[in-house]
Short mmCIF file of C-alpha atoms (C1' of nucleotides) and ligand atoms in Angstrom, two decimals:
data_model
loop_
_atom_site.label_atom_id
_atom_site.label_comp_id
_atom_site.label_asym_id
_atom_site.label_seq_id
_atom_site.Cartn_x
_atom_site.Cartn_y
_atom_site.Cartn_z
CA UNK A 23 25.94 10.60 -3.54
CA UNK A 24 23.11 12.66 -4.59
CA UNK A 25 22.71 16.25 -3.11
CA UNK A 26 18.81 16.40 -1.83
CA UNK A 27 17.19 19.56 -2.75
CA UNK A 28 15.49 21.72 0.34
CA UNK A 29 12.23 19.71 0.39
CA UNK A 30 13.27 16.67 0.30
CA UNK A 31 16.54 17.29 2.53
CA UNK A 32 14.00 17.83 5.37
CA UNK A 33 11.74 15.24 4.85
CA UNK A 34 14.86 12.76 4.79
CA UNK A 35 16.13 14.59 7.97
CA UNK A 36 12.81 13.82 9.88
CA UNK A 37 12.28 9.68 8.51
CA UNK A 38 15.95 9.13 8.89
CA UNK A 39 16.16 10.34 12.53
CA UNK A 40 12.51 8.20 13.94
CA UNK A 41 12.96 5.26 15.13
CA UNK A 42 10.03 3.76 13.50
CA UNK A 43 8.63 3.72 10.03
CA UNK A 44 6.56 7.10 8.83
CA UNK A 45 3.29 7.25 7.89
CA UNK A 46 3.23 9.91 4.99
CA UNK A 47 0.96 12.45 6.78
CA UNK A 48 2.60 12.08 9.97
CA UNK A 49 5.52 13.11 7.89
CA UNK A 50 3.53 16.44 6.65
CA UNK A 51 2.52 17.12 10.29
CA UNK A 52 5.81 17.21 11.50
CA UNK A 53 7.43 19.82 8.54
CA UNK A 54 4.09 21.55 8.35
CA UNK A 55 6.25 24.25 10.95
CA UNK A 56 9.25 24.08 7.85
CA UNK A 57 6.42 25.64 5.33
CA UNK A 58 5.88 22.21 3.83
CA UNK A 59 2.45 22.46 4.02
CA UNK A 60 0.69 19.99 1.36
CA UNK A 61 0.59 16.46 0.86
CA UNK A 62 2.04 16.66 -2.95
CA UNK A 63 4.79 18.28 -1.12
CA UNK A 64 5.50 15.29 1.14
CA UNK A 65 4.67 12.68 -2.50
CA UNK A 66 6.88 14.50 -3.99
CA UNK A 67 9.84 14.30 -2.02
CA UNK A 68 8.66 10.79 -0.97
CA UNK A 69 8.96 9.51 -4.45
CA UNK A 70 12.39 10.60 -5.24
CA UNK A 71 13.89 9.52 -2.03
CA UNK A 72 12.51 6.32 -3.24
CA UNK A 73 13.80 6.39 -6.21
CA UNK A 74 17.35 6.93 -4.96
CA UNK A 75 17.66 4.69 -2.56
CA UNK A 76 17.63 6.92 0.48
CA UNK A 77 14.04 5.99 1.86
CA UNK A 78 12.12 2.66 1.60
CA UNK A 79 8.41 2.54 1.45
CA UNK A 80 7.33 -0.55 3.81
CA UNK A 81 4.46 -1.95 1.65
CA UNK A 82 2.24 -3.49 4.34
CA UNK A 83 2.28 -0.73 6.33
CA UNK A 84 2.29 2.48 3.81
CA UNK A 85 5.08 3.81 5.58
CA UNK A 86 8.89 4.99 4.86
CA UNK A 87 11.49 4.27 6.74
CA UNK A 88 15.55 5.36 6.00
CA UNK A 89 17.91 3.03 4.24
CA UNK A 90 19.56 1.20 7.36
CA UNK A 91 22.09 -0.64 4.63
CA UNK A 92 24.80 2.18 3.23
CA UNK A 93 25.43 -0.13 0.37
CA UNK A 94 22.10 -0.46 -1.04
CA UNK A 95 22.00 2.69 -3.07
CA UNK A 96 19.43 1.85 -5.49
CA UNK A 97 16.52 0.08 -4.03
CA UNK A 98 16.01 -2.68 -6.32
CA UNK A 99 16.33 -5.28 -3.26
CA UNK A 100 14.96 -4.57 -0.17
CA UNK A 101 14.24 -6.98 2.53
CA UNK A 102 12.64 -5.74 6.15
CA UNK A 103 11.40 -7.51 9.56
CA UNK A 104 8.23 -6.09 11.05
CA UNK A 105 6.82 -6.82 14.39
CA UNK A 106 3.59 -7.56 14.08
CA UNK A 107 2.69 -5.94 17.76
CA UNK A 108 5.31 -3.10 18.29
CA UNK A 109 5.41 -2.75 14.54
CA UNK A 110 8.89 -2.44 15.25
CA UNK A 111 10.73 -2.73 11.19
CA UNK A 112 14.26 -3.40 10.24
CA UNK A 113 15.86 -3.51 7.06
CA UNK A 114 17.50 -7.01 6.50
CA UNK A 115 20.90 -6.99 5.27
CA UNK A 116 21.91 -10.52 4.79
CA UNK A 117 24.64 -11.45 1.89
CA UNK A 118 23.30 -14.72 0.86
CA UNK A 119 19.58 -13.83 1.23
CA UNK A 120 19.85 -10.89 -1.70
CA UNK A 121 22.49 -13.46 -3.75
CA UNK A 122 19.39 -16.25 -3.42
CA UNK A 123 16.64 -13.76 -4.19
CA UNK A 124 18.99 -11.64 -6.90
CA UNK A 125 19.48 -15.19 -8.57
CA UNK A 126 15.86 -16.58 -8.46
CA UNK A 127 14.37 -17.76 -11.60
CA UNK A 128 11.13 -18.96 -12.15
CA UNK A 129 9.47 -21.54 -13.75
CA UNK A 130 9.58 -19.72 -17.13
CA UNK A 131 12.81 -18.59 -16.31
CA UNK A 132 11.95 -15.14 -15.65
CA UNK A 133 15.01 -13.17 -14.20
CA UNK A 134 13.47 -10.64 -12.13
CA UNK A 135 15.35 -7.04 -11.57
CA UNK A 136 13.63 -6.06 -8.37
CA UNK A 137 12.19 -7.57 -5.01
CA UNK A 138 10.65 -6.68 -2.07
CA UNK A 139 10.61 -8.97 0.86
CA UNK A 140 8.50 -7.97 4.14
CA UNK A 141 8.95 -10.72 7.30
CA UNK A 142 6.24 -10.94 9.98
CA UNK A 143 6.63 -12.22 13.29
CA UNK A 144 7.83 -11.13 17.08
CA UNK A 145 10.88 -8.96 18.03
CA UNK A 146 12.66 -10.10 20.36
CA UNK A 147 10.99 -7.54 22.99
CA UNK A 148 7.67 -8.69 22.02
CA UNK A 149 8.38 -12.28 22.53
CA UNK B 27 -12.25 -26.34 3.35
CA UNK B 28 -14.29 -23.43 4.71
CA UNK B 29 -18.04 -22.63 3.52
CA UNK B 30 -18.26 -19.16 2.20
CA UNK B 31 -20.89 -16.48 3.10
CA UNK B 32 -23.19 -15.31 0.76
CA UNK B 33 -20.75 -11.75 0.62
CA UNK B 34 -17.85 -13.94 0.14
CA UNK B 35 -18.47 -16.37 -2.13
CA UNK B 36 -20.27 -13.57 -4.20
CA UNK B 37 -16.74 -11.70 -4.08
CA UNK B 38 -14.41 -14.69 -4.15
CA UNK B 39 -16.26 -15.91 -7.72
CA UNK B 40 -15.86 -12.36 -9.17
CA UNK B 41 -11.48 -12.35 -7.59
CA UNK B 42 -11.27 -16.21 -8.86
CA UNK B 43 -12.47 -15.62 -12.64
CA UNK B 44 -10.48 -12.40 -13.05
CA UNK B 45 -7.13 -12.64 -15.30
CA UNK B 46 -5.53 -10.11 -13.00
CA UNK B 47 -6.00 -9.07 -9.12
CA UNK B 48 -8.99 -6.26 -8.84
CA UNK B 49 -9.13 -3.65 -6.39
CA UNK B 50 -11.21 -2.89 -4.22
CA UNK B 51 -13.44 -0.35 -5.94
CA UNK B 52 -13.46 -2.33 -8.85
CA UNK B 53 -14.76 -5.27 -6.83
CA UNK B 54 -17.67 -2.95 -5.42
CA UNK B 55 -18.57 -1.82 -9.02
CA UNK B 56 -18.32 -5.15 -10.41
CA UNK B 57 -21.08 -6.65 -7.49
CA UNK B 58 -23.40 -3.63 -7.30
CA UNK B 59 -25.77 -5.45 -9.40
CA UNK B 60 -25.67 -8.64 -6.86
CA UNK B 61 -26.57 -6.00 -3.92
CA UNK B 62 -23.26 -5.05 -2.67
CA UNK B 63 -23.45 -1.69 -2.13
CA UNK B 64 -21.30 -0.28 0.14
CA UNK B 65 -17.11 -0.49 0.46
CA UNK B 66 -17.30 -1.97 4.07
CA UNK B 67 -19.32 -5.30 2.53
CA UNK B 68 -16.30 -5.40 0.33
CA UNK B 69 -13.60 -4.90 2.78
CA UNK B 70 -15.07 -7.05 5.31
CA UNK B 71 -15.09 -10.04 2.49
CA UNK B 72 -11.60 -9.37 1.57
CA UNK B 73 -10.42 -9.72 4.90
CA UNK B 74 -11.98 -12.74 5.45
CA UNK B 75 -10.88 -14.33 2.46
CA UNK B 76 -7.41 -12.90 2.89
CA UNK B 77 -7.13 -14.72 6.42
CA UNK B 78 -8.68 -18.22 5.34
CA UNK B 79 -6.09 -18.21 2.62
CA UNK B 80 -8.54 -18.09 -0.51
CA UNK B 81 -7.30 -14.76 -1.98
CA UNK B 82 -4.23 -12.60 -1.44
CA UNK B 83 -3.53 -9.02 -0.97
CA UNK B 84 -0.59 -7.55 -3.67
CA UNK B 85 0.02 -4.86 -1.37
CA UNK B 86 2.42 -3.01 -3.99
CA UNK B 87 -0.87 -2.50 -5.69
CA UNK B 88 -3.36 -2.01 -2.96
CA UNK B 89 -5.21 -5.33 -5.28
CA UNK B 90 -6.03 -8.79 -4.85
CA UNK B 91 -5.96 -12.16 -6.45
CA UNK B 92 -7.33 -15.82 -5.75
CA UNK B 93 -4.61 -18.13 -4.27
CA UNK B 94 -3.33 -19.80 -7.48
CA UNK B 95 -1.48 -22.56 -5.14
CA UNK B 96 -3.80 -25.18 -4.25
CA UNK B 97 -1.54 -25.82 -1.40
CA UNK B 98 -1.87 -22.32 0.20
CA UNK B 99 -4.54 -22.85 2.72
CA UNK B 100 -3.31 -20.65 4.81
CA UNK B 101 -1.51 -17.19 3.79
CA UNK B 102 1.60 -17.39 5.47
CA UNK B 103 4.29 -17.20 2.56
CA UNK B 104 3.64 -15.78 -0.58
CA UNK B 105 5.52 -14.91 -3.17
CA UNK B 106 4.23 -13.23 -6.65
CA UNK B 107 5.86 -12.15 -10.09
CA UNK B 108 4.77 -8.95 -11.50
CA UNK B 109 5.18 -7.57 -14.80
CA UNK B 110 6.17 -3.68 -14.39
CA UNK B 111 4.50 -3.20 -17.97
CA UNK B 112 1.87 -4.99 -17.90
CA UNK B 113 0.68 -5.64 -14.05
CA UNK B 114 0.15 -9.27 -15.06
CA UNK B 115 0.92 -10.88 -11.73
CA UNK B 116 1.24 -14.75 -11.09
CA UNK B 117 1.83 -16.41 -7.76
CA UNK B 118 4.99 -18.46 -7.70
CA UNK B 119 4.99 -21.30 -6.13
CA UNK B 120 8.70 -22.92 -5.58
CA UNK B 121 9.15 -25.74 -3.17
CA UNK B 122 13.01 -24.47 -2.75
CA UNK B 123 12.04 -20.78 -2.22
CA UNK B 124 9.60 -21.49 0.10
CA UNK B 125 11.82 -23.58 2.19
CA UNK B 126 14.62 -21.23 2.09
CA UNK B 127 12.29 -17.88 2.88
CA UNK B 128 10.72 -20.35 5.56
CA UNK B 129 14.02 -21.42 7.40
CA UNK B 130 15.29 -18.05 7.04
CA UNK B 131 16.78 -16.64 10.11
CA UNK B 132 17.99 -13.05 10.67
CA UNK B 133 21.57 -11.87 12.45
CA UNK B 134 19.20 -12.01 16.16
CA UNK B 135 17.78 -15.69 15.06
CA UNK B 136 14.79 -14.03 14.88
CA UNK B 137 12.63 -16.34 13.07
CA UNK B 138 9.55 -15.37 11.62
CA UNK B 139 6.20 -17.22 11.32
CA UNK B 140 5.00 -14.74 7.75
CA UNK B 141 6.70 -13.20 4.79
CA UNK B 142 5.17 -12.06 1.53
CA UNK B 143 7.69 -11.33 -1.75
CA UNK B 144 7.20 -9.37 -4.30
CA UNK B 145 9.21 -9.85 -7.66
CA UNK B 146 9.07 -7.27 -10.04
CA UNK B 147 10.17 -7.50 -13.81
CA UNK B 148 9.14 -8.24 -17.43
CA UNK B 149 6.42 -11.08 -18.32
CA UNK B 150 7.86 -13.11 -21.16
CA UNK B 151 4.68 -10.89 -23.59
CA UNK B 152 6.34 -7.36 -22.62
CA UNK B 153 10.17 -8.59 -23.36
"C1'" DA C 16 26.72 35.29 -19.83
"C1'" DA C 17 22.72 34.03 -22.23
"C1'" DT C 18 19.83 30.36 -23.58
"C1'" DT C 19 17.66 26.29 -23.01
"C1'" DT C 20 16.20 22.25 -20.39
"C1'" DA C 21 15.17 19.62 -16.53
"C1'" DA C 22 13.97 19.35 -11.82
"C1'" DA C 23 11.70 21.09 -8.02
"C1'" DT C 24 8.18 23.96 -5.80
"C1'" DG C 25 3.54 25.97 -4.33
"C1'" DT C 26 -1.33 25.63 -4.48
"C1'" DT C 27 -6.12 24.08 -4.93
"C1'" DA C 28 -8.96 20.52 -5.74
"C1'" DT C 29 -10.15 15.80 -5.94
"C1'" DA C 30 -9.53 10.71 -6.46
"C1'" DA C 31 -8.74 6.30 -4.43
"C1'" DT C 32 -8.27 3.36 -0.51
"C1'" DA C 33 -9.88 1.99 3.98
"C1'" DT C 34 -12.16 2.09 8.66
"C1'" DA C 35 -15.49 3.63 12.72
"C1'" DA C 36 -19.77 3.09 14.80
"C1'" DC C 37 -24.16 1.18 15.38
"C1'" DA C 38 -28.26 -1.58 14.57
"C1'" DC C 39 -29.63 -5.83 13.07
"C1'" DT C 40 -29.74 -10.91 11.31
"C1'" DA C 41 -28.26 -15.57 10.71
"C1'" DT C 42 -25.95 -19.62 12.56
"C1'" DG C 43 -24.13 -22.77 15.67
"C1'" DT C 44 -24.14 -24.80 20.25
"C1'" DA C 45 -25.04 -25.66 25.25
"C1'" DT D 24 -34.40 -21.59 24.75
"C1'" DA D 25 -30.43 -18.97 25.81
"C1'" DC D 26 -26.10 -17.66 24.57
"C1'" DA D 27 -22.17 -16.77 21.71
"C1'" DT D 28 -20.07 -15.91 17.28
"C1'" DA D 29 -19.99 -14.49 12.66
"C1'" DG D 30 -21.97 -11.99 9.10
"C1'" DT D 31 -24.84 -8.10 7.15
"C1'" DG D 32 -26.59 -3.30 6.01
"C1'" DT D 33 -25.99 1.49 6.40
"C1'" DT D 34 -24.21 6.17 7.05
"C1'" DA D 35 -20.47 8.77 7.84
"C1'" DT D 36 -15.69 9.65 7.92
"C1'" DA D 37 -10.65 8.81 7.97
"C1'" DT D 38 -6.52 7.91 5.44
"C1'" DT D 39 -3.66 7.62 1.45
"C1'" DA D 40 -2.50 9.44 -2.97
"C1'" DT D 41 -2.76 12.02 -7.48
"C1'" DA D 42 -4.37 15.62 -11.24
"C1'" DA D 43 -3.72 20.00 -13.08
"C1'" DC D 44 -1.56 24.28 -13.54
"C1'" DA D 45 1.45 28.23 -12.56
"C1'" DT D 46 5.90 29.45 -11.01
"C1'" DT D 47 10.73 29.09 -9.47
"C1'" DT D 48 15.26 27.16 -9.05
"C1'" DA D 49 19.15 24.67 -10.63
"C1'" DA D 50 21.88 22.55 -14.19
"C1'" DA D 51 23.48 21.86 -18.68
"C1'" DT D 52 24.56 23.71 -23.31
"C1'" DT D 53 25.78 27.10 -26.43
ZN1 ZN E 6 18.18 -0.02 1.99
ZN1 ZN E 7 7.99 -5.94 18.84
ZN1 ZN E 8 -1.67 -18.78 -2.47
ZN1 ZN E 9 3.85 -7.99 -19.10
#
DNA sequence: AATTTAAATGTTATAATATAACACTATGTA
DNA sequence: TACATAGTGTTATATTATAACATTTAAATT
């Protein structure tokens, strides 16, 4: 358990409490009242939540959304579900999905020591 | 099998013969001299091709490759390596993945009709 | 406590990636 | 021919992300 410094304290604050994924600029809009008033401020903090494990950029969508899964503390394996019309994203936490993609070899038998997985299809509200 | 347009099979040769994916700037660069001159003839050819199944989008990398799985007509599951060192990036192609990412249902039952995976490691060159 | 080191911040400018809007052209099909 | 659909060309602009540099804060080491 990391203590966030002041910048990126508040940027967590704001992703971890929207219900949907953040787009990076949205993100600056929103502290822009906090003094954080420049996109390498946003990066910056952006990148380091990343790095720990506290944030989780959603690759198809260049947004960030907050860890939903306490015990994934480094993001090395990160699965989500994204509705392709309410864009609606949720981190997967399924035991034998991360043991299956943790244990994957290829052909060559590469080992790999990171994933990202992104689902598309309907939520259930959108069905 | 879908003819190309002039744009696309233009683009598509350049994506097909390149060792590793190209973005998009590159791509614009690369088929100035054939009379592509502006980003939007280069987006609008990568979209195409990205929906008919021909190339792929590594979104990690905002860059593209041409479907190395002759079976892939359609991009609906994909699944790449990538070398963190040095971006070489292959498309794997594993019956058993594919079935398991495929019939993969989430704690709702939500099943879902897309995915794209991303593994990220060491090529066997950069070990 | 003083020194050193690493991490974070603030700021301006700019690079890289992607789309909007509109006019026009080619192609297929009824 | 008339109509619909897909593709093109062009200019402008939106969105996403990083470079470079000066300064400040926090943490670790002596
Ligand atoms: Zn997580
Ligand atoms: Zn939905
Ligand atoms: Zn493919
Ligand atoms: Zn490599």
């Amino acid at each position: 358990m990391q203590t966030l410094s002041k910048n990126q304290q508040i940027i967590f604050d704001l992703i971890d409490k929207s219900p949907e994924p953040m787009k990076a600029y949205a993100i600056l809009f929103n502290v822009q009242k906090k003094g954080i008033k420049a996109p390498l401020q946003v990066y910056r903090a952006l990148d380091k939540l990343v790095e720990i494990g506290k944030i989780h950029k959603i690759e198809s969508r260049n947004a960030f959304i907050a860890c939903q899964n306490s015990s994934c503390q480094v993001s090395k394996a990160t699965a989500f579900s994204i509705c392709e019309i309410c864009e609606k994203v949720t981190e997967i936490s399924s035991a034998s999905l991360s043991k299956y993609l943790t244990n994957f070899k290829d052909k060559d038998g590469m080992k790999y020591s990171k994933y990202n997985l992104e689902f598309f299809g309907l939520c259930k509200k959108c069905r």
